[in-house]
XYZ file of C-alpha atoms in Angstrom:
358
model
C 42.042 91.051 49.995
C 41.276 87.955 52.073
C 40.748 85.821 48.978
C 44.116 86.846 47.561
C 45.813 86.135 50.883
C 44.120 82.742 51.205
C 45.099 81.806 47.659
C 48.724 82.842 48.176
C 49.181 81.433 51.710
C 46.516 78.759 52.293
C 48.586 76.848 54.876
C 48.366 79.816 57.256
C 44.585 79.741 57.041
C 44.448 75.952 57.355
C 46.374 76.272 60.623
C 44.240 79.226 61.724
C 40.919 77.441 61.247
C 42.212 74.318 63.012
C 43.543 76.355 65.955
C 40.297 78.338 66.184
C 38.177 75.183 66.306
C 40.619 73.544 68.736
C 40.576 76.540 71.100
C 36.787 76.867 71.167
C 36.336 73.194 72.097
C 39.109 73.329 74.667
C 37.473 76.285 76.404
C 33.880 75.020 76.218
C 34.288 71.423 77.431
C 34.813 72.320 81.146
C 31.509 74.227 81.151
C 29.720 71.266 79.554
C 31.172 68.906 82.162
C 30.090 71.273 84.971
C 26.552 71.579 83.565
C 26.282 67.820 83.158
C 27.312 67.265 86.781
C 24.866 69.893 87.974
C 21.868 68.514 86.069
C 22.939 64.829 86.185
C 23.238 64.410 82.405
C 25.197 61.157 82.341
C 25.709 58.137 80.086
C 23.123 55.646 81.387
C 21.448 54.333 78.234
C 24.019 51.867 76.873
C 26.095 50.674 79.787
C 26.203 47.184 78.280
C 28.579 48.567 75.633
C 30.610 50.843 77.945
C 33.345 50.105 80.436
C 33.321 53.172 82.676
C 32.079 53.031 86.255
C 31.791 56.784 86.847
C 29.144 59.312 85.894
C 30.413 60.807 82.634
C 28.624 63.272 80.363
C 27.794 62.318 76.782
C 27.438 65.921 75.632
C 30.964 66.504 74.340
C 29.623 66.457 70.797
C 27.970 69.833 71.438
C 31.411 71.439 71.702
C 32.552 69.707 68.512
C 29.571 70.756 66.402
C 29.505 74.278 67.884
C 33.161 75.055 67.183
C 33.068 73.307 63.812
C 30.048 75.220 62.499
C 31.314 78.578 63.815
C 34.708 78.036 62.201
C 33.144 77.029 58.879
C 30.741 79.997 58.959
C 33.588 82.416 59.537
C 35.917 81.102 56.855
C 33.215 80.308 54.271
C 32.124 83.951 54.504
C 35.665 85.034 53.605
C 35.726 82.936 50.423
C 31.965 83.022 49.646
C 31.638 79.235 49.772
C 27.864 78.663 49.637
C 28.001 74.844 49.691
C 29.104 75.108 53.319
C 25.628 76.392 54.230
C 24.061 73.040 53.378
C 26.648 71.216 55.471
C 26.047 73.569 58.412
C 22.268 73.107 58.191
C 22.757 69.339 58.088
C 25.077 69.451 61.098
C 22.550 71.471 63.106
C 19.763 68.972 62.311
C 21.924 66.000 63.278
C 23.169 67.801 66.396
C 19.576 68.234 67.542
C 18.914 64.540 66.870
C 22.078 63.508 68.693
C 21.358 65.742 71.677
C 17.868 64.303 72.022
C 19.279 60.771 71.837
C 22.090 61.494 74.322
C 19.742 62.977 76.911
C 16.451 61.074 76.540
C 16.943 58.509 73.793
C 15.375 58.410 70.304
C 13.578 55.624 68.478
C 15.152 54.061 65.391
C 12.533 55.374 62.954
C 13.089 58.989 63.980
C 16.856 58.578 63.648
C 16.541 57.092 60.178
C 14.076 59.706 58.895
C 16.227 62.634 60.048
C 19.430 61.064 58.734
C 17.676 60.461 55.413
C 16.500 64.081 55.295
C 20.015 65.347 55.998
C 21.512 63.095 53.314
C 18.947 64.308 50.747
C 19.797 67.950 51.558
C 23.507 67.342 51.078
C 23.196 65.228 47.933
C 20.529 67.084 45.930
C 20.970 70.638 47.231
C 24.577 70.753 48.434
C 26.028 68.889 45.465
C 27.752 66.202 47.560
C 27.011 63.417 45.086
C 29.041 60.684 43.408
C 28.813 60.680 39.621
C 30.886 57.518 39.051
C 32.325 54.488 40.836
C 35.208 54.125 38.344
C 34.465 50.458 37.705
C 34.111 49.443 41.360
C 31.419 46.723 41.488
C 31.537 47.013 37.678
C 29.793 50.402 37.904
C 30.982 53.385 35.876
C 29.174 56.702 35.413
C 25.890 57.110 37.275
C 23.000 59.450 36.491
C 21.486 61.844 39.034
C 19.049 59.269 40.426
C 21.455 56.357 40.896
C 24.388 58.506 41.922
C 22.214 60.385 44.386
C 20.736 57.209 45.844
C 24.158 55.614 46.308
C 25.498 58.804 47.913
C 22.562 58.932 50.350
C 23.157 55.322 51.393
C 26.869 56.037 51.827
C 26.260 59.102 54.015
C 23.780 57.279 56.262
C 26.102 54.279 56.542
C 29.123 56.374 57.596
C 26.936 58.346 59.992
C 26.199 55.193 61.916
C 29.632 53.619 61.361
C 31.395 56.288 63.422
C 28.734 55.909 66.087
C 29.466 52.177 66.270
C 33.228 52.554 66.817
C 32.651 55.038 69.649
C 32.883 52.295 72.254
C 36.142 53.066 74.083
C 37.874 56.253 75.180
C 39.448 58.188 72.340
C 38.880 55.756 69.458
C 36.233 57.564 67.381
C 37.964 60.887 68.006
C 41.398 59.618 66.988
C 40.085 57.990 63.801
C 38.109 61.157 63.076
C 41.256 63.287 63.360
C 43.253 60.934 61.123
C 40.511 60.908 58.470
C 40.074 64.691 58.585
C 43.803 65.338 58.305
C 44.135 62.908 55.396
C 41.301 64.605 53.514
C 42.543 68.071 54.482
C 46.056 67.417 53.186
C 44.653 65.807 50.035
C 42.401 68.779 49.275
C 45.252 71.151 50.035
C 47.484 69.338 47.534
C 44.681 69.591 44.941
C 44.240 73.310 45.728
C 40.642 72.673 46.807
C 40.767 75.303 49.550
C 37.089 75.262 50.690
C 37.046 71.518 51.338
C 40.445 71.683 53.018
C 38.958 74.315 55.366
C 36.143 71.943 56.302
C 38.541 69.067 56.947
C 40.984 71.073 59.079
C 38.157 72.688 61.056
C 36.836 69.230 61.942
C 40.329 67.986 62.822
C 40.888 70.952 65.145
C 37.522 70.535 66.857
C 38.058 66.809 67.470
C 41.615 67.423 68.728
C 40.310 69.836 71.374
C 37.721 67.280 72.455
C 40.229 64.423 72.502
C 42.162 66.103 75.310
C 39.206 65.346 77.594
C 38.208 62.070 75.939
C 41.590 60.326 76.115
C 41.734 57.390 78.541
C 40.497 57.775 81.228
C 37.789 59.917 79.629
C 36.250 62.903 81.385
C 33.542 63.272 78.737
C 32.109 61.373 75.743
C 31.135 62.763 72.339
C 27.818 60.895 72.366
C 25.649 60.504 69.288
C 25.924 64.249 68.677
C 29.662 64.128 68.041
C 29.761 60.738 66.309
C 27.001 61.680 63.855
C 28.697 64.970 62.963
C 32.064 63.286 62.392
C 30.455 60.557 60.286
C 28.434 63.059 58.263
C 31.355 65.386 57.553
C 33.854 62.655 56.682
C 31.266 61.107 54.354
C 30.829 64.397 52.479
C 34.599 64.888 52.347
C 35.040 61.363 50.962
C 32.472 62.034 48.234
C 34.133 65.306 47.252
C 37.588 63.708 47.363
C 36.444 61.077 44.866
C 34.775 63.674 42.627
C 37.711 66.085 42.697
C 40.036 63.269 41.607
C 37.713 61.912 38.946
C 39.756 60.571 36.057
C 38.254 61.361 32.652
C 41.248 60.482 30.487
C 41.912 64.123 29.639
C 42.993 65.287 33.093
C 45.729 64.548 35.617
C 44.089 64.085 39.033
C 46.130 64.639 42.177
C 45.375 61.064 43.235
C 44.498 58.035 41.129
C 42.176 55.300 42.462
C 40.385 57.895 44.602
C 37.556 55.532 45.706
C 40.100 53.030 47.058
C 42.012 55.775 48.890
C 38.774 57.081 50.424
C 37.944 53.554 51.608
C 41.456 53.234 53.066
C 41.075 56.495 54.998
C 37.769 55.318 56.494
C 38.647 51.614 56.677
C 38.221 51.300 60.465
C 34.529 52.340 60.699
C 33.721 50.734 57.332
C 35.180 47.296 58.050
C 34.066 47.136 61.687
C 30.484 48.108 60.816
C 30.200 45.694 57.889
C 31.686 42.931 60.021
C 29.257 43.306 62.943
C 26.278 43.782 60.615
C 27.083 40.528 58.802
C 27.600 38.615 62.064
C 24.300 39.879 63.491
C 22.411 38.950 60.337
C 23.983 35.464 60.288
C 22.906 35.040 63.915
C 19.405 36.234 62.932
C 19.651 39.314 65.121
C 18.829 42.906 64.272
C 21.889 44.543 62.640
C 21.075 47.698 64.624
C 21.069 45.990 68.024
C 24.150 47.000 70.033
C 26.571 44.411 71.406
C 30.184 44.023 72.540
C 31.535 42.207 69.501
C 33.284 45.133 67.816
C 36.989 44.825 67.094
C 37.890 47.219 69.917
C 35.879 45.085 72.359
C 37.691 41.973 71.161
C 41.060 43.678 71.639
C 39.997 44.556 75.176
C 39.317 40.882 75.840
C 42.918 40.247 74.822
C 43.984 42.495 77.696
C 44.789 45.710 75.825
C 43.973 49.042 77.465
C 41.899 51.662 75.612
C 44.895 53.901 74.831
C 46.826 50.892 73.483
C 43.882 49.934 71.276
C 43.642 53.471 69.930
C 47.343 53.634 69.050
C 47.286 50.169 67.459
C 44.226 51.070 65.385
C 45.692 54.416 64.349
C 48.980 52.842 63.245
C 47.120 50.168 61.258
C 44.835 52.792 59.656
C 47.755 55.066 58.748
C 49.714 52.145 57.318
C 46.763 51.114 55.150
C 46.363 54.669 53.829
C 50.095 54.960 53.064
C 50.112 51.586 51.293
C 47.048 52.482 49.208
C 48.504 55.833 48.136
C 51.808 54.141 47.298
C 50.032 51.546 45.124
C 47.362 53.888 43.708
C 48.243 53.033 40.089
C 47.093 49.431 40.594
C 43.483 50.505 40.216
C 40.423 50.491 42.479
C 39.448 46.824 42.157
C 42.821 45.402 43.181
C 43.335 47.979 45.928
C 39.937 47.465 47.546
C 40.450 43.702 47.386
C 43.833 44.210 49.080
C 42.244 46.364 51.801
C 39.622 43.714 52.523
C 42.311 41.020 52.596
C 44.397 42.990 55.132
C 41.359 43.550 57.375
C 40.345 39.883 57.215
C 43.877 38.793 58.155
C 43.922 41.300 61.036
C 40.555 40.083 62.319
C 41.643 36.439 61.937
C 44.732 37.070 64.065
C 42.545 38.572 66.795
C 40.208 35.567 66.615
C 43.147 33.152 66.830
C 44.538 34.986 69.865
C 41.122 34.961 71.587
C 40.691 31.228 70.975
C 44.205 30.567 72.241
C 43.570 32.678 75.328
C 40.311 30.858 76.148
C 41.948 27.401 75.953
């Protein structure tokens, strides 16, 4: 009965899963804040990258992962979606890693090994693997080994990319909501109900958290939340590309799916690649934190955190809309256009910073 109802009225269930996840986070955050105050669980490890002067908990990610996994468990049981089990297991492993890092800190090797293990589970057991790059980087179809390896690298990269943009109030959460909604709507249009459930559950969970994380923040998502958002959006991006794979005999919902996926996640992708390249050029470790992210540079221009979030969201949405509008141009031209837009945007910020310093 539930399957028939879901198939006939999926929008009702999309709304239901988002509201469920939203409500659980909204109700659980106050308890997390109270517990953090009681046991002095505050953000003290990376103050060189933060701007707050108050004791603020970093455990908001627990509410996100808790509500997200419960929502997915409930709805995946209704439609017998077994792939969700691998995503839930992966989220639990990363949540444990993030919690350890948020409370006591974790060394880089441990982080990498656990992220690698999670990526392997998703790619080779959960089926979240790219089988083609559609000519991007002159790469077409990929076998299990190469496709799996590329997918693992992509998942680990996006895991850390969302962690890197979590430097000001509301930014990672807002970008996470935008990405989840874009993927959710896309899967809904393609009638891929299970993946739409995952996307809307994540969007609802982040939205509930964002109420307390909006400037001035009462709580942070920490590594726990950022890793879960990065992991889930990475798997959704992979499935989005695979669902819209063009074989010549089919009519995908979206053409140039890789370029659209890049556009949806352009903020963490471009910012991470940019800071990694700069650190390597300066002969520094690419994993060493600093205050040279785009949101930090916008702060130096005098923008407040909420202004930076809105500006970034508008830019991200505009890039997605433009890419979808021009999807028939092909992946190579679209990705080149995305890079060009980001470079121009970053150059304008640099010009304004130089002008301000003179």
